[in-house]
GROMACS .gro file of C-alpha atoms in nm:
model
  210
    1MET     CA    1   9.529  -0.578   4.202
    2LYS     CA    2   9.217  -0.765   4.092
    3GLU     CA    3   8.914  -0.586   3.946
    4LYS     CA    4   8.704  -0.689   4.244
    5ASP     CA    5   8.949  -0.520   4.480
    6ILE     CA    6   8.954  -0.204   4.269
    7ALA     CA    7   8.574  -0.200   4.267
    8ILE     CA    8   8.556  -0.212   4.648
    9LEU     CA    9   8.816   0.063   4.681
   10ALA     CA   10   8.626   0.276   4.430
   11VAL     CA   11   8.296   0.225   4.612
   12ASN     CA   12   8.449   0.333   4.942
   13ALA     CA   13   8.641   0.629   4.799
   14LEU     CA   14   8.339   0.773   4.620
   15LYS     CA   15   8.112   0.708   4.917
   16LYS     CA   16   8.344   0.916   5.132
   17LYS     CA   17   8.357   1.199   4.877
   18TYR     CA   18   7.985   1.196   4.793
   19PRO     CA   19   7.806   1.060   5.102
   20GLU     CA   20   7.454   1.105   4.971
   21GLY     CA   21   7.500   0.955   4.624
   22LEU     CA   22   7.172   1.092   4.496
   23CYS     CA   23   7.027   1.110   4.148
   24SER     CA   24   7.070   1.457   3.995
   25LEU     CA   25   6.722   1.465   3.847
   26ASN     CA   26   6.452   1.641   4.049
   27ALA     CA   27   6.140   1.429   4.097
   28GLU     CA   28   5.879   1.388   4.368
   29ASN     CA   29   5.742   1.047   4.270
   30PRO     CA   30   5.817   0.745   4.049
   31LEU     CA   31   5.621   0.880   3.751
   32GLN     CA   32   5.811   1.207   3.755
   33LEU     CA   33   6.145   1.027   3.782
   34LEU     CA   34   6.057   0.801   3.489
   35ILE     CA   35   5.963   1.097   3.272
   36ALA     CA   36   6.262   1.305   3.379
   37THR     CA   37   6.493   1.016   3.300
   38ARG     CA   38   6.346   0.984   2.952
   39LEU     CA   39   6.399   1.356   2.900
   40SER     CA   40   6.762   1.328   3.012
   41ALA     CA   41   6.863   1.117   2.712
   42GLN     CA   42   7.127   1.317   2.522
   43CYS     CA   43   7.049   1.614   2.746
   44THR     CA   44   7.198   1.740   3.072
   45ASP     CA   45   7.020   1.678   3.400
   46ALA     CA   46   7.050   2.051   3.469
   47ARG     CA   47   6.850   2.132   3.156
   48VAL     CA   48   6.588   1.869   3.241
   49ASN     CA   49   6.550   2.020   3.588
   50LEU     CA   50   6.474   2.357   3.430
   51VAL     CA   51   6.201   2.208   3.213
   52THR     CA   52   6.021   1.965   3.442
   53PRO     CA   53   5.870   2.213   3.692
   54GLU     CA   54   5.637   2.352   3.425
   55LEU     CA   55   5.568   2.004   3.286
   56PHE     CA   56   5.486   1.851   3.623
   57GLU     CA   57   5.277   2.149   3.729
   58LYS     CA   58   5.055   2.109   3.425
   59TYR     CA   59   5.045   1.728   3.414
   60LYS     CA   60   5.028   1.572   3.757
   61THR     CA   61   4.910   1.213   3.705
   62VAL     CA   62   4.962   0.927   3.464
   63GLU     CA   63   4.609   0.992   3.337
   64ASP     CA   64   4.698   1.356   3.270
   65PHE     CA   65   4.995   1.256   3.057
   66ALA     CA   66   4.804   0.980   2.877
   67ALA     CA   67   4.538   1.230   2.771
   68ALA     CA   68   4.783   1.510   2.691
   69ASP     CA   69   4.821   1.680   2.357
   70ILE     CA   70   5.163   1.569   2.231
   71GLY     CA   71   5.220   1.908   2.071
   72ASP     CA   72   5.177   2.082   2.404
   73ILE     CA   73   5.434   1.854   2.568
   74GLU     CA   74   5.667   1.917   2.274
   75ASN     CA   75   5.647   2.289   2.338
   76ILE     CA   76   5.730   2.250   2.707
   77ILE     CA   77   6.023   2.011   2.659
   78HIS     CA   78   6.155   2.165   2.337
   79SER     CA   79   6.489   2.271   2.486
   80CYS     CA   80   6.571   1.913   2.593
   81GLY     CA   81   6.635   1.806   2.235
   82PHE     CA   82   6.471   1.523   2.040
   83PHE     CA   83   6.151   1.671   2.179
   84ARG     CA   84   5.915   1.506   1.930
   85ALA     CA   85   6.030   1.153   2.007
   86LYS     CA   86   6.042   1.223   2.379
   87ALA     CA   87   5.692   1.373   2.388
   88LYS     CA   88   5.552   1.079   2.193
   89ASP     CA   89   5.723   0.834   2.429
   90ILE     CA   90   5.600   1.012   2.742
   91VAL     CA   91   5.238   0.993   2.629
   92GLY     CA   92   5.285   0.638   2.503
   93MET     CA   93   5.446   0.507   2.820
   94CYS     CA   94   5.168   0.655   3.033
   95ARG     CA   95   4.900   0.500   2.816
   96LYS     CA   96   5.070   0.162   2.839
   97MET     CA   97   5.105   0.192   3.216
   98ILE     CA   98   4.730   0.251   3.238
   99ASP     CA   99   4.651  -0.038   3.002
  100ASP     CA  100   4.900  -0.294   3.134
  101PHE     CA  101   5.014  -0.192   3.482
  102ALA     CA  102   4.711  -0.037   3.654
  103GLY     CA  103   4.859   0.309   3.609
  104GLU     CA  104   5.168   0.229   3.816
  105VAL     CA  105   5.536   0.252   3.723
  106PRO     CA  106   5.652  -0.111   3.679
  107SER     CA  107   5.919  -0.257   3.904
  108THR     CA  108   6.095  -0.513   3.681
  109LEU     CA  109   6.341  -0.472   3.397
  110GLU     CA  110   6.119  -0.667   3.158
  111ASP     CA  111   5.809  -0.459   3.232
  112LEU     CA  112   5.991  -0.125   3.234
  113THR     CA  113   6.162  -0.188   2.900
  114SER     CA  114   5.823  -0.273   2.749
  115LEU     CA  115   5.732   0.096   2.785
  116PRO     CA  116   5.795   0.323   2.484
  117GLY     CA  117   6.134   0.492   2.501
  118VAL     CA  118   6.254   0.302   2.810
  119GLY     CA  119   6.584   0.118   2.773
  120ARG     CA  120   6.798  -0.066   3.024
  121LYS     CA  121   6.961   0.251   3.158
  122THR     CA  122   6.628   0.411   3.248
  123ALA     CA  123   6.487   0.083   3.376
  124ASN     CA  124   6.786   0.027   3.604
  125LEU     CA  125   6.759   0.377   3.746
  126ILE     CA  126   6.391   0.324   3.831
  127MET     CA  127   6.455  -0.019   3.981
  128GLY     CA  128   6.735   0.117   4.197
  129ASP     CA  129   6.599   0.455   4.302
  130VAL     CA  130   6.230   0.370   4.331
  131TYR     CA  131   6.224   0.003   4.425
  132GLY     CA  132   6.559  -0.037   4.602
  133LYS     CA  133   6.677  -0.320   4.380
  134PRO     CA  134   7.041  -0.375   4.285
  135ALA     CA  135   7.093  -0.180   3.965
  136VAL     CA  136   7.371  -0.059   3.737
  137VAL     CA  137   7.291   0.254   3.537
  138ALA     CA  138   7.543   0.243   3.253
  139ASP     CA  139   7.557   0.607   3.152
  140THR     CA  140   7.852   0.779   2.983
  141HIS     CA  141   8.020   0.879   3.311
  142LEU     CA  142   8.004   0.528   3.457
  143ILE     CA  143   8.132   0.373   3.135
  144ARG     CA  144   8.424   0.616   3.108
  145ILE     CA  145   8.528   0.591   3.474
  146SER     CA  146   8.495   0.212   3.483
  147ASN     CA  147   8.726   0.187   3.182
  148LEU     CA  148   8.982   0.426   3.331
  149LEU     CA  149   8.983   0.239   3.662
  150GLY     CA  150   9.038  -0.087   3.478
  151LEU     CA  151   8.713  -0.248   3.584
  152VAL     CA  152   8.606  -0.301   3.224
  153ALA     CA  153   8.761  -0.279   2.878
  154THR     CA  154   8.456  -0.199   2.670
  155LYS     CA  155   8.226   0.093   2.595
  156ASP     CA  156   7.928  -0.132   2.530
  157PRO     CA  157   7.665  -0.033   2.793
  158LEU     CA  158   7.524  -0.384   2.832
  159LYS     CA  159   7.869  -0.541   2.877
  160VAL     CA  160   7.963  -0.272   3.129
  161GLU     CA  161   7.640  -0.330   3.321
  162MET     CA  162   7.685  -0.707   3.331
  163ARG     CA  163   8.049  -0.685   3.440
  164LEU     CA  164   7.981  -0.432   3.714
  165ARG     CA  165   7.699  -0.649   3.845
  166GLU     CA  166   7.968  -0.912   3.902
  167LEU     CA  167   8.215  -0.673   4.064
  168LEU     CA  168   8.007  -0.436   4.278
  169PRO     CA  169   7.837  -0.526   4.606
  170PRO     CA  170   7.466  -0.537   4.509
  171GLU     CA  171   7.364  -0.304   4.789
  172GLU     CA  172   7.619  -0.044   4.670
  173SER     CA  173   7.575  -0.063   4.293
  174ASN     CA  174   7.299   0.194   4.244
  175ASP     CA  175   7.456   0.465   4.459
  176PHE     CA  176   7.797   0.394   4.304
  177CYS     CA  177   7.651   0.481   3.964
  178HIS     CA  178   7.514   0.813   4.093
  179ARG     CA  179   7.847   0.892   4.254
  180CYS     CA  180   8.030   0.822   3.928
  181VAL     CA  181   7.808   1.080   3.758
  182LEU     CA  182   7.899   1.338   4.021
  183HIS     CA  183   8.267   1.246   4.001
  184GLY     CA  184   8.261   1.256   3.623
  185ARG     CA  185   8.127   1.608   3.628
  186ASP     CA  186   8.365   1.764   3.876
  187THR     CA  187   8.687   1.560   3.862
  188CYS     CA  188   8.705   1.279   3.605
  189ILE     CA  189   8.592   1.506   3.325
  190SER     CA  190   8.582   1.362   2.975
  191GLY     CA  191   8.897   1.452   2.786
  192ARG     CA  192   9.049   1.650   3.073
  193PRO     CA  193   9.043   1.444   3.393
  194LYS     CA  194   9.192   1.607   3.702
  195CYS     CA  195   9.389   1.297   3.794
  196SER     CA  196   9.606   1.469   4.055
  197GLU     CA  197   9.291   1.566   4.248
  198CYS     CA  198   9.115   1.231   4.215
  199VAL     CA  199   9.035   1.029   4.527
  200MET     CA  200   9.089   0.712   4.323
  201ASN     CA  201   9.433   0.782   4.178
  202GLY     CA  202   9.591   0.543   4.425
  203PHE     CA  203   9.439   0.243   4.248
  204CYS     CA  204   9.327   0.376   3.908
  205ARG     CA  205   9.498   0.185   3.627
  206HIS     CA  206   9.481   0.486   3.395
  207PHE     CA  207   9.665   0.701   3.649
  208GLU     CA  208   9.919   0.426   3.711
  209SER     CA  209   9.985   0.398   3.336
  210LYS     CA  210  10.075   0.766   3.323
   0.00000   0.00000   0.00000
């Protein structure tokens, strides 16, 4: 079976299991999603969702964050890990959005990755979830599951992203990434996948090899 065929089967199987295919981060607007995504680096979404209510209650606008005391943000986000770098980036990205993008969250990969602390993974999530553009968010779950399925043979995030852009229907790519996160948490768990329970074991190359 070709990788393209496996990709279509995977899209359909995960769509049936997780119909909504939503991002796990809680956010009410693009700015909040951008900040929550930055906080989620090397931190669980569940932990971020515990921290952001206080953060977003105190700082409501891009101007609020741009003028914020970095130490205060550090205190609020401390439990997310790497809090000093994340707090600095949050203030820095908001200042740059005011200076260069009229206070709005940018919509292109080039503009998003020009913001402090924003890499391709974050930029793709914003482009997909906020602006409805085809996007591939190459997080650890997507990389692991794509390798197990046989869609890719690399752990390099950029190579995974580029290959999946070739294989996935553009209109399905963003939701597929969210569904892989959900699947990676409850079934295809790192180091202990529940292959017998997996909705993709009928075409997964890892399962077939076993």
